[in-house]
C-alpha cells in the first residue's frame, strides 16, 4: 500500500495536493510540521470528501527526527511547528484520523497519554510509534531493542526509519520486517538516503505495512523517497514476473487494445464497467471493459478465445456453471466451488475467485479475522467465498440459512455448524455477515434480521453495496455495532481482477470514488 505524504508551503497548496493524491494513494500522511499554516480540520475533511477509503495518518515530526532541510530536493525549509503537538495529535484522534504518528523519543508517558485518549474515543485511531535516525543505521541488536520499546509502548504499528550509509544497512532494517511478523506486529521499516532507496522498493514485498512515495519529483518528505509513478513502475515490473499475464506486453504501445468483459445475466445495472474502465485509464492501459448479457455461456467462453479477450469477470448466474468450460481452476476457486474471474493466457483460460479475498480485505480494514466467530447469513456463492476466507484466516464461521438443507451441505463441506434462521437468536458471535440479497435496491426497506437480534454483535457486514448503507447496517449502527458495507468488498474483488489481468496494482481509491459517484451518493 502506498502512502503519499503531504507537504506544502500553504494550506491551499496542501488541499490541491490532496485532490491529486486521493486518486493515487491508499494512505495520505498529513505532515503537519511541513505544511505551513496547515488547517487540520480542513485537510482531513478534504480527504474524507474526496475519497472516503483513503486512510489518514497525521504526523507532526520533531525537528531533529525530520530530514535535514538541506537534504530536501527542492531546498525547502522544514516548517517546524512544535507548539501544541500533543493537542494537534489529540485533535486528529477526535476527528477519527486512522493513525497518528508519534516518535518513540517522546517517551512512554506521552505515548500512553495518546493511547488512553484513543481508547476513550473507541479506538478508531491507531498509533504509529516511530523511530528515526537521520544520520546512521544502528546495529541489529539496537534495532531489535527499539522495536521492543515501540511494542511495549502500545504501538498499533511500529515504524523504524534509519539513514543508510551503505547498501548493507538496508539488510539490517529490512530484517526487522520478518522479525515483526514473528511477533504478529505490523511494521513500516525502511532506510533514508540515496543508499536506502532499494529498501523502499523491497520493503512492501517483504510485508511492510505501507511504503511512502512522493506525489511529484521535488515533493519528497524524506531523502531517497521515490515518486508514486516510479514506485508503481518498479512494483509492476517485479510483480509481472509472477502473474499470469505479462504486464510489459499489456503496457507496450504496439500491443493494441486490451479487451475485458463481464459475463452475466442480467448485467445492465452493473457498476463494474465504470469502475474497471476508470481504473484501466488511470493505469495507462489501452483497454476497454464491457458488460455482456449472456444467453449461452458455452458460446460466450468460446468468444473469449476467438476474440482474444484478455480477461473476464463472471457474475450471477454463471459463477458455478462456468467452471466446466475452463482449462484450469485456481485452488481457491476450486475449494470455494465458484469462479468470478477468468484470465486468458494465450488461449488457455484459468478461473479464479477474487470475491473471498475482496471480502477479507474489506474485513481486515475493521477487524482481525483470527479467533473471531462469524455468523454467515446465506448459503449461496458469496456465503461459500466468505466461509472459505474466514476459515483460511483463522476465524470460525457459523452458517445460518433460510433453507436449512442447503445450509447443511455447505456446513458439512467446510466442517462448521449450521442453524436455521429461526435459531439465530440462540447464537453468540462477534460478527454477522449478510450474504443474502435481502435489502438490495430497490427493496431497500427489507432486512434479513430484525434490529433487536443485532445487539450482541460487535461488527455487522453487508455484502450489498447498493444502497451503500442497507437497512441492516442502519439498524446495526443503531445497536452500537461497527459496520462495513459491500462497497469495499466490491472494489477489492474488482481490483484483484485487474491485478490478475494486467499485473498492475490499480488505484482502489479511484475505483471506490467512481462507484460512489455512480451510486449517486457521497460517503459521509
Ligand atoms: P446466491 O448464490 O443466489 O445465494 C443467495 C442466498 O441468499 C441463498 O442462500 C438464499 O437462501 C439466501 N436468500 C435469498 N433470498 C432470501 C430471503 N428473502 N430470505 C432469506 N434468505 C434469502 O447469491 P450470491 O451470488 O451469493 O449473491 C448474494 C448477494 O451478494 C447478492 O446481493 C450479490 O449482489 C452480493 N454480492 C456482492 C459482492 C460484492 O462485491 N460486494 C460480490 C458478490 C455478491 P436459500 O438457500 O434459502 O435460497
Coordinates of C-alpha atoms and ligand atoms in Angstrom, one line a residue:
X1 CA 0.0 0.0 0.0
X2 CA 1.3 3.4 -0.9
X3 CA 1.2 6.4 1.4
X4 CA 1.7 9.9 -0.1
X5 CA 3.0 12.4 2.5
X6 CA 1.6 15.9 2.0
X7 CA 4.0 18.8 2.4
X8 CA 3.2 22.3 1.2
X9 CA 4.1 25.9 1.6
X10 CA 0.4 26.9 2.2
X11 CA -2.8 25.2 3.4
X12 CA -4.3 25.9 -0.1
X13 CA -1.4 24.1 -1.8
X14 CA -1.9 21.2 0.6
X15 CA -5.6 21.0 -0.4
X16 CA -4.7 20.9 -4.1
X17 CA -2.2 18.1 -3.5
X18 CA -4.8 16.1 -1.5
X19 CA -7.1 16.2 -4.5
X20 CA -4.5 14.5 -6.7
X21 CA -3.2 12.2 -4.1
X22 CA -6.6 10.8 -3.3
X23 CA -6.7 9.2 -6.7
X24 CA -3.3 7.6 -6.3
X25 CA -2.8 6.7 -2.7
X26 CA -4.1 4.2 -0.2
X27 CA -2.9 6.4 2.6
X28 CA -2.3 10.1 2.9
X29 CA 0.1 11.4 5.6
X30 CA -0.5 14.9 6.7
X31 CA 3.0 16.2 7.6
X32 CA 1.7 19.0 9.8
X33 CA 5.3 20.0 10.5
X34 CA 5.8 20.5 6.8
X35 CA 2.6 22.3 5.9
X36 CA 2.8 26.0 6.7
X37 CA -0.5 27.3 8.2
X38 CA -1.9 23.7 7.9
X39 CA -5.5 23.6 9.0
X40 CA -6.0 20.1 10.2
X41 CA -9.9 20.3 10.1
X42 CA -9.9 21.4 6.5
X43 CA -7.3 18.9 5.4
X44 CA -9.0 15.9 7.0
X45 CA -12.4 16.9 5.7
X46 CA -10.9 17.4 2.2
X47 CA -9.5 13.8 2.2
X48 CA -12.8 12.3 3.5
X49 CA -14.8 14.2 0.9
X50 CA -12.5 13.3 -2.0
X51 CA -12.0 9.6 -1.2
X52 CA -13.5 8.1 1.9
X53 CA -11.5 4.9 1.5
X54 CA -8.1 6.7 1.7
X55 CA -6.7 6.3 5.2
X56 CA -5.3 9.3 7.0
X57 CA -2.1 9.5 9.0
X58 CA -1.4 12.7 11.0
X59 CA 2.2 13.4 11.8
X60 CA 4.0 16.3 13.4
X61 CA 7.6 15.3 13.3
X62 CA 10.2 16.6 15.8
X63 CA 12.7 18.8 14.1
X64 CA 15.7 16.5 15.0
X65 CA 13.9 13.5 13.6
X66 CA 12.7 15.1 10.4
X67 CA 15.1 15.2 7.5
X68 CA 17.7 18.0 7.5
X69 CA 16.4 20.8 5.4
X70 CA 19.4 20.7 3.1
X71 CA 18.5 17.2 2.1
X72 CA 15.2 18.3 0.7
X73 CA 15.3 18.0 -3.1
X74 CA 13.9 21.5 -3.7
X75 CA 15.8 23.1 -0.8
X76 CA 12.6 24.0 1.0
X77 CA 12.8 24.5 4.7
X78 CA 11.3 22.3 7.4
X79 CA 8.5 24.3 8.9
X80 CA 8.8 23.4 12.5
X81 CA 5.6 23.6 14.4
X82 CA 6.4 22.1 17.8
X83 CA 3.9 24.2 19.6
X84 CA 0.8 22.2 20.7
X85 CA 2.0 19.0 19.1
X86 CA 0.1 16.8 21.5
X87 CA -3.0 18.9 21.1
X88 CA -2.7 18.6 17.4
X89 CA -2.4 14.8 17.6
X90 CA -5.4 14.6 20.0
X91 CA -7.4 16.7 17.7
X92 CA -6.6 14.2 14.9
X93 CA -7.8 11.4 17.1
X94 CA -11.0 13.3 17.9
X95 CA -11.5 13.7 14.1
X96 CA -11.2 9.9 13.7
X97 CA -7.9 10.0 11.7
X98 CA -6.9 6.4 11.0
X99 CA -3.5 6.8 12.6
X100 CA -1.4 9.4 14.4
X101 CA 2.3 9.1 14.4
X102 CA 4.4 9.8 17.5
X103 CA 8.1 9.4 18.0
X104 CA 9.4 6.8 20.5
X105 CA 11.6 9.6 21.8
X106 CA 8.6 11.5 23.0
X107 CA 8.6 9.0 25.9
X108 CA 6.2 6.4 27.3
X109 CA 4.1 9.0 29.2
X110 CA 3.2 11.0 26.1
X111 CA 2.6 7.8 24.0
X112 CA 0.5 6.4 26.9
X113 CA -1.5 9.7 27.0
X114 CA -2.3 9.4 23.3
X115 CA -3.2 5.7 23.7
X116 CA -5.6 6.5 26.6
X117 CA -7.1 9.3 24.5
X118 CA -7.7 6.9 21.6
X119 CA -9.2 4.2 23.9
X120 CA -11.7 6.7 25.3
X121 CA -12.8 7.5 21.8
X122 CA -13.5 3.9 20.8
X123 CA -10.0 3.0 19.5
X124 CA -10.9 4.2 16.0
X125 CA -7.4 5.7 15.6
X126 CA -4.3 3.6 15.7
X127 CA -0.9 4.8 17.0
X128 CA 2.2 4.6 14.9
X129 CA 5.2 4.7 17.2
X130 CA 8.1 5.7 15.1
X131 CA 11.9 5.8 15.4
X132 CA 14.1 7.8 13.1
X133 CA 17.8 8.0 12.9
X134 CA 18.6 10.6 10.3
X135 CA 22.4 10.0 10.4
X136 CA 23.1 6.3 10.5
X137 CA 21.7 2.8 10.9
X138 CA 22.1 1.2 14.4
X139 CA 23.2 -2.4 15.0
X140 CA 20.7 -5.2 14.6
X141 CA 20.7 -5.7 18.4
X142 CA 19.8 -2.0 18.9
X143 CA 17.1 -2.1 16.2
X144 CA 15.5 -5.1 18.0
X145 CA 15.7 -3.1 21.2
X146 CA 14.0 -0.1 19.5
X147 CA 11.3 -2.4 18.1
X148 CA 10.6 -3.9 21.5
X149 CA 10.4 -0.5 23.1
X150 CA 7.9 0.6 20.4
X151 CA 5.9 -2.6 21.0
X152 CA 5.9 -2.1 24.8
X153 CA 4.7 1.4 24.4
X154 CA 1.5 0.0 22.8
X155 CA 2.1 0.8 19.1
X156 CA -0.5 -0.3 16.6
X157 CA 2.2 0.0 14.0
X158 CA 5.9 0.2 14.6
X159 CA 7.9 2.4 12.3
X160 CA 11.7 2.3 12.0
X161 CA 13.5 4.5 9.6
X162 CA 17.2 5.0 9.6
X163 CA 19.8 6.6 7.3
X164 CA 21.7 4.1 5.1
X165 CA 25.4 4.9 4.8
X166 CA 26.0 1.7 2.9
X167 CA 23.9 -0.9 1.0
X168 CA 24.3 -3.4 3.8
X169 CA 22.4 -1.1 6.2
X170 CA 19.3 -1.8 4.2
X171 CA 19.5 -5.5 5.1
X172 CA 19.5 -4.9 8.8
X173 CA 16.5 -2.6 8.7
X174 CA 14.6 -4.9 6.3
X175 CA 15.3 -7.9 8.5
X176 CA 13.1 -6.1 11.1
X177 CA 10.0 -6.9 8.9
X178 CA 10.1 -10.7 9.3
X179 CA 11.2 -10.1 12.9
X180 CA 8.0 -8.1 13.4
X181 CA 5.9 -10.7 11.6
X182 CA 7.1 -13.3 14.1
X183 CA 5.7 -11.1 16.8
X184 CA 2.4 -10.6 14.8
X185 CA 3.2 -6.9 14.7
X186 CA 2.6 -4.6 11.8
X187 CA 5.7 -2.6 10.8
X188 CA 6.9 0.1 8.5
X189 CA 10.7 -0.3 8.0
X190 CA 13.0 1.4 5.5
X191 CA 16.1 3.4 5.1
X192 CA 16.5 7.0 4.0
X193 CA 19.1 8.5 1.7
X194 CA 20.3 7.5 -1.8
X195 CA 21.8 4.2 -0.4
X196 CA 18.5 3.4 1.2
X197 CA 16.4 3.7 -1.9
X198 CA 16.5 0.0 -2.5
X199 CA 14.9 -0.7 0.9
X200 CA 11.8 1.4 -0.2
X201 CA 11.4 -0.9 -3.1
X202 CA 11.9 -4.2 -1.3
X203 CA 10.0 -3.4 1.9
X204 CA 6.5 -3.9 0.5
X205 CA 7.4 -7.3 -0.9
X206 CA 8.6 -8.4 2.5
X207 CA 5.3 -7.4 4.1
X208 CA 5.9 -3.9 5.4
X209 CA 2.5 -2.3 6.2
X210 CA 3.0 0.5 3.7
X211 CA 5.6 2.4 1.8
X212 CA 5.9 6.1 1.3
X213 CA 6.1 7.7 -2.2
X214 CA 6.1 11.4 -3.2
X215 CA 3.3 12.8 -5.3
X216 CA 5.8 14.5 -7.6
X217 CA 9.5 14.8 -8.0
X218 CA 10.6 17.6 -5.7
X219 CA 7.8 16.9 -3.2
X220 CA 9.7 14.3 -1.2
X221 CA 9.3 14.4 2.5
X222 CA 12.4 12.3 3.1
X223 CA 15.7 11.8 1.2
X224 CA 15.7 8.9 -1.2
X225 CA 11.9 8.8 -1.4
X226 CA 10.6 7.7 -4.9
X227 CA 7.7 9.2 -6.6
X228 CA 4.4 7.3 -6.9
X229 CA 4.9 6.8 -10.6
X230 CA 8.4 5.4 -10.1
X231 CA 7.1 3.1 -7.2
X232 CA 4.3 1.8 -9.4
X233 CA 6.5 1.2 -12.4
X234 CA 9.0 -0.8 -10.3
X235 CA 6.4 -2.8 -8.4
X236 CA 4.7 -3.7 -11.7
X237 CA 7.9 -4.8 -13.3
X238 CA 8.7 -7.0 -10.3
X239 CA 5.1 -8.4 -9.8
X240 CA 4.8 -9.0 -13.5
X241 CA 7.2 -12.0 -13.3
X242 CA 4.8 -14.0 -11.1
X243 CA 1.5 -13.1 -12.6
X244 CA -0.3 -14.9 -15.4
X245 CA -0.2 -12.0 -17.9
X246 CA 3.0 -10.2 -18.8
X247 CA 2.4 -6.6 -17.9
X248 CA 5.1 -5.4 -20.3
X249 CA 3.0 -6.8 -23.1
X250 CA 0.0 -5.1 -21.7
X251 CA 1.7 -1.8 -21.5
X252 CA 3.6 -1.9 -24.8
X253 CA 2.1 0.5 -27.2
X254 CA 2.3 -1.9 -30.1
X255 CA 0.1 -4.4 -28.4
X256 CA -3.2 -2.6 -29.2
X257 CA -6.4 -2.5 -27.3
X258 CA -6.8 -5.0 -24.4
X259 CA -10.4 -6.2 -24.1
X260 CA -12.0 -7.3 -20.9
X261 CA -15.6 -8.4 -20.4
X262 CA -18.3 -9.0 -17.8
X263 CA -20.4 -12.2 -18.4
X264 CA -23.7 -12.4 -16.6
X265 CA -27.4 -12.2 -16.9
X266 CA -28.6 -9.5 -16.2
X267 CA -25.7 -7.1 -16.4
X268 CA -27.4 -3.8 -17.2
X269 CA -27.2 -2.4 -13.7
X270 CA -23.6 -3.5 -13.1
X271 CA -21.1 -0.8 -11.9
X272 CA -18.1 -2.9 -12.9
X273 CA -17.7 -1.3 -16.4
X274 CA -17.5 2.2 -14.9
X275 CA -15.2 1.1 -12.2
X276 CA -12.8 -1.0 -14.3
X277 CA -12.7 1.4 -17.2
X278 CA -11.7 4.3 -14.9
X279 CA -9.0 2.1 -13.3
X280 CA -7.6 1.0 -16.7
X281 CA -7.4 4.6 -17.8
X282 CA -5.6 5.6 -14.7
X283 CA -3.2 2.7 -15.0
X284 CA -2.3 3.9 -18.5
X285 CA -3.6 0.7 -20.2
X286 CA -5.1 0.9 -23.6
X287 CA -8.0 -1.3 -22.6
X288 CA -11.8 -1.5 -22.5
X289 CA -14.1 -3.4 -20.2
X290 CA -17.7 -4.1 -21.5
X291 CA -20.6 -6.0 -20.0
X292 CA -22.3 -8.7 -22.0
X293 CA -25.7 -10.2 -21.1
X294 CA -25.0 -13.8 -21.9
X295 CA -27.7 -16.3 -23.0
X296 CA -25.4 -19.1 -24.0
X297 CA -22.4 -19.5 -21.7
X298 CA -20.5 -22.0 -23.8
X299 CA -20.6 -19.7 -26.8
X300 CA -19.5 -16.8 -24.7
X301 CA -16.5 -18.8 -23.4
X302 CA -15.5 -19.7 -27.0
X303 CA -15.9 -16.0 -27.8
X304 CA -13.2 -15.1 -25.2
X305 CA -10.7 -17.3 -27.0
X306 CA -12.0 -16.4 -30.5
X307 CA -11.9 -12.6 -30.0
X308 CA -8.7 -12.7 -28.0
X309 CA -10.3 -11.2 -24.9
X310 CA -7.6 -10.8 -22.2
X311 CA -9.8 -11.4 -19.2
X312 CA -13.4 -11.7 -17.9
X313 CA -15.5 -11.2 -14.8
X314 CA -18.2 -13.7 -14.2
X315 CA -21.4 -12.9 -12.3
X316 CA -24.8 -14.3 -11.5
X317 CA -25.9 -16.9 -12.6
X318 CA -22.7 -18.3 -14.1
X319 CA -20.1 -18.4 -11.3
X320 CA -20.5 -22.1 -10.8
X321 CA -21.5 -23.3 -14.3
X322 CA -18.6 -21.5 -16.0
X323 CA -16.1 -23.9 -14.3
X324 CA -16.7 -26.8 -16.6
X325 CA -15.6 -24.7 -19.6
X326 CA -12.2 -23.6 -18.3
X327 CA -8.8 -25.2 -18.8
X328 CA -7.6 -24.7 -15.3
X329 CA -9.1 -23.6 -12.0
X330 CA -7.1 -21.9 -9.3
X331 CA -7.0 -23.8 -5.9
X332 CA -9.1 -21.1 -4.0
X333 CA -11.8 -21.1 -6.7
X334 CA -11.8 -24.9 -6.7
X335 CA -12.3 -25.1 -3.0
X336 CA -15.0 -22.4 -3.0
X337 CA -16.7 -24.0 -5.9
X338 CA -17.2 -20.8 -7.8
X339 CA -15.2 -18.6 -10.3
X340 CA -15.7 -14.9 -10.7
X341 CA -12.6 -14.1 -12.8
X342 CA -11.1 -15.6 -16.0
X343 CA -7.6 -15.0 -17.2
X344 CA -6.9 -15.7 -20.9
X345 CA -3.2 -16.6 -21.2
X346 CA -2.6 -17.2 -24.9
X347 CA -5.9 -19.1 -25.3
X348 CA -5.6 -21.0 -22.1
X349 CA -8.4 -20.0 -19.7
X350 CA -7.8 -20.1 -15.9
X351 CA -10.6 -19.4 -13.4
X352 CA -10.0 -17.5 -10.2
X353 CA -12.2 -16.3 -7.3
X354 CA -11.4 -12.8 -6.0
X355 CA -14.7 -12.5 -4.0
X356 CA -13.3 -14.2 -1.0
X357 CA -10.1 -12.1 -0.9
X358 CA -12.1 -8.9 -1.6
X359 CA -14.2 -9.7 1.4
X360 CA -11.2 -10.5 3.6
X361 CA -9.5 -7.2 2.6
X362 CA -12.7 -5.3 3.5
X363 CA -13.0 -7.1 6.9
X364 CA -9.3 -6.5 7.7
X365 CA -9.9 -2.8 7.4
X366 CA -12.0 -3.0 10.6
X367 CA -11.1 -6.2 12.5
X368 CA -8.8 -9.2 12.5
X369 CA -10.5 -12.5 11.5
X370 CA -8.3 -14.8 13.6
X371 CA -10.1 -16.3 16.5
X372 CA -13.4 -14.4 15.9
X373 CA -16.8 -16.1 15.4
X374 CA -18.8 -15.1 12.3
X375 CA -22.5 -15.8 11.6
X376 CA -22.8 -16.1 7.8
X377 CA -26.4 -15.4 6.7
X378 CA -27.0 -17.3 3.4
X379 CA -25.5 -20.4 1.8
X380 CA -25.1 -19.3 -1.8
X381 CA -22.0 -18.4 -3.8
X382 CA -21.0 -15.4 -1.7
X383 CA -21.5 -17.3 1.5
X384 CA -19.1 -20.0 0.2
X385 CA -16.5 -17.4 -0.5
X386 CA -17.0 -15.9 3.0
X387 CA -16.8 -19.3 4.8
X388 CA -13.6 -20.2 2.8
X389 CA -11.9 -16.9 3.6
X390 CA -12.8 -16.9 7.2
X391 CA -11.5 -20.4 7.8
X392 CA -8.4 -19.6 5.8
X393 CA -7.7 -16.6 8.0
X394 CA -8.3 -18.5 11.3
X395 CA -11.9 -17.4 12.0
X396 CA -14.9 -19.6 12.9
X397 CA -17.9 -19.4 10.6
X398 CA -21.4 -20.4 11.6
X399 CA -23.9 -20.8 8.8
X400 CA -27.4 -19.6 9.1
X401 CA -29.7 -20.1 6.1
X402 CA -33.3 -19.9 5.2
X403 CA -33.2 -23.4 3.5
X404 CA -31.6 -25.5 6.2
X405 CA -30.8 -28.3 3.8
X406 CA -28.7 -26.1 1.6
X407 CA -27.0 -24.6 4.6
X408 CA -26.1 -28.1 5.9
X409 CA -24.5 -29.0 2.5
X410 CA -22.2 -26.0 2.9
X411 CA -21.6 -26.6 6.6
X412 CA -20.6 -30.3 6.0
X413 CA -18.2 -29.3 3.2
X414 CA -16.4 -26.8 5.4
X415 CA -16.9 -28.7 8.7
X416 CA -18.7 -25.9 10.6
X417 CA -22.1 -25.5 12.4
X418 CA -25.3 -24.7 10.7
X419 CA -28.6 -23.3 12.1
X420 CA -31.9 -22.2 10.7
X421 CA -32.9 -18.5 10.6
X422 CA -35.4 -19.2 13.4
X423 CA -32.5 -20.2 15.7
X424 CA -30.4 -17.1 15.0
X425 CA -31.2 -15.6 18.5
X426 CA -29.6 -18.6 20.2
X427 CA -26.1 -17.9 18.6
X428 CA -23.4 -15.8 20.1
X429 CA -20.8 -14.5 17.7
X430 CA -18.5 -11.5 17.2
X431 CA -19.6 -10.6 13.7
X432 CA -22.6 -11.1 11.4
X433 CA -22.2 -11.1 7.6
X434 CA -25.2 -10.9 5.4
X435 CA -24.6 -12.7 2.1
X436 CA -28.3 -12.8 1.0
X437 CA -29.7 -10.2 -1.4
X438 CA -32.3 -9.1 1.1
X439 CA -32.2 -5.3 1.4
X440 CA -30.7 -4.7 -2.0
X441 CA -32.0 -1.9 -4.3
X442 CA -35.0 -1.4 -4.9
X443 CA -36.1 -3.4 -1.8
X444 CA -34.2 -1.1 0.5
X445 CA -36.8 -1.3 3.3
X446 CA -36.2 -5.0 3.7
X447 CA -33.7 -6.6 6.2
X448 CA -32.7 -10.2 6.7
X449 CA -32.5 -9.8 10.5
X450 CA -34.6 -7.8 13.0
X451 CA -32.8 -4.9 14.7
X452 CA -33.1 -6.3 18.2
X453 CA -31.3 -9.5 17.1
X454 CA -28.1 -7.5 16.4
X455 CA -27.4 -6.3 19.9
X456 CA -24.8 -9.0 20.7
X457 CA -22.6 -8.4 17.6
X458 CA -19.5 -6.2 17.7
X459 CA -19.5 -6.0 13.9
X460 CA -22.1 -6.3 11.1
X461 CA -21.1 -6.6 7.5
X462 CA -23.4 -6.5 4.4
X463 CA -22.1 -7.6 1.1
X464 CA -24.7 -5.5 -0.6
X465 CA -23.3 -2.2 -1.9
X466 CA -26.5 -0.7 -3.4
X467 CA -27.6 1.1 -1.2
X468 CA -24.3 1.9 0.4
X469 CA -25.9 1.6 3.8
X470 CA -28.6 -1.0 3.8
X471 CA -31.4 -1.1 6.4
X472 CA -29.4 -3.9 8.1
X473 CA -26.4 -1.7 8.5
X474 CA -28.5 1.3 9.7
X475 CA -30.1 -1.0 12.3
X476 CA -26.7 -2.4 13.3
X477 CA -25.3 1.1 13.8
X478 CA -28.4 1.9 15.9
X479 CA -27.5 -1.1 18.1
X480 CA -23.9 0.2 18.6
X481 CA -22.3 -2.3 16.1
X482 CA -19.4 -1.3 13.8
X483 CA -20.4 -1.8 10.2
X484 CA -18.8 -2.5 6.8
X485 CA -20.8 -2.1 3.5
X486 CA -20.4 -4.3 0.5
X487 CA -18.7 -1.4 -1.3
X488 CA -15.2 -2.2 -0.1
X489 CA -15.6 -5.9 -1.0
X490 CA -16.8 -4.9 -4.5
X491 CA -13.8 -2.6 -5.0
X492 CA -11.3 -5.1 -3.7
X493 CA -12.6 -8.0 -5.7
X494 CA -12.5 -5.8 -8.8
X495 CA -9.0 -4.5 -8.0
X496 CA -7.8 -8.1 -7.6
X497 CA -9.3 -9.0 -11.0
X498 CA -7.4 -6.1 -12.6
X499 CA -4.2 -7.3 -10.9
X500 CA -4.7 -10.8 -12.3
X501 CA -5.3 -9.5 -15.8
X502 CA -2.6 -6.8 -16.0
X503 CA -0.1 -7.4 -13.2
X504 CA -0.6 -3.8 -12.2
X505 CA -1.9 -2.6 -8.9
X506 CA -4.9 -0.3 -9.7
X507 CA -6.0 2.7 -7.7
X508 CA -8.6 1.3 -5.3
X509 CA -9.3 4.9 -4.1
X510 CA -10.3 5.9 -7.6
X511 CA -12.4 2.8 -8.1
X512 CA -14.3 3.4 -4.9
X513 CA -14.8 7.0 -5.8
X514 CA -16.3 6.0 -9.2
X515 CA -18.7 3.5 -7.7
X516 CA -19.8 6.1 -5.1
X517 CA -20.4 8.7 -7.8
X518 CA -22.3 6.2 -9.8
X519 CA -24.5 5.3 -6.9
X520 CA -25.2 9.0 -6.7
X521 CA -24.2 9.2 -3.1
X522 CA -21.3 10.7 -1.2
X523 CA -20.0 8.8 1.7
X524 CA -20.2 10.8 4.9
Ligands
LIG1 P1 -27.0 -16.8 -4.3 O1 -25.9 -17.8 -4.7 O2 -28.3 -16.8 -5.1 O3 -27.3 -17.0 -2.7 C1 -28.3 -16.3 -2.1 C2 -28.5 -16.8 -0.7 O4 -29.4 -15.8 0.0 C3 -29.2 -18.1 -0.6 O5 -28.6 -18.9 0.4 C4 -30.6 -17.8 -0.2 O6 -31.2 -18.8 0.7 C5 -30.5 -16.5 0.5 N1 -31.7 -15.8 0.4 C6 -32.2 -15.2 -0.8 N2 -33.4 -14.6 -0.5 C7 -33.6 -14.7 0.8 C8 -34.6 -14.2 1.6 N3 -35.6 -13.5 1.2 N4 -34.5 -14.5 3.0 C9 -33.5 -15.2 3.4 N5 -32.5 -15.7 2.7 C10 -32.6 -15.4 1.4 O7 -26.4 -15.3 -4.4 P2 -24.9 -14.8 -4.3 O8 -24.2 -14.9 -5.6 O9 -24.3 -15.4 -3.1 O10 -25.1 -13.2 -4.0 C11 -25.7 -12.8 -2.8 C12 -25.6 -11.3 -2.7 O11 -24.2 -11.0 -2.6 C13 -26.2 -10.5 -3.9 O12 -26.9 -9.4 -3.4 C14 -24.9 -10.0 -4.6 O13 -25.1 -8.8 -5.3 C15 -24.0 -9.8 -3.4 N6 -22.5 -9.9 -3.8 C16 -21.8 -8.8 -3.5 C17 -20.4 -8.8 -3.9 C18 -19.6 -7.6 -3.6 O14 -18.5 -7.5 -4.1 N7 -20.0 -6.7 -2.7 C19 -19.9 -9.9 -4.5 C20 -20.7 -11.0 -4.8 C21 -22.0 -11.0 -4.5 P3 -31.8 -20.2 0.2 O15 -30.6 -21.1 0.2 O16 -32.8 -20.4 1.2 O17 -32.4 -19.9 -1.2

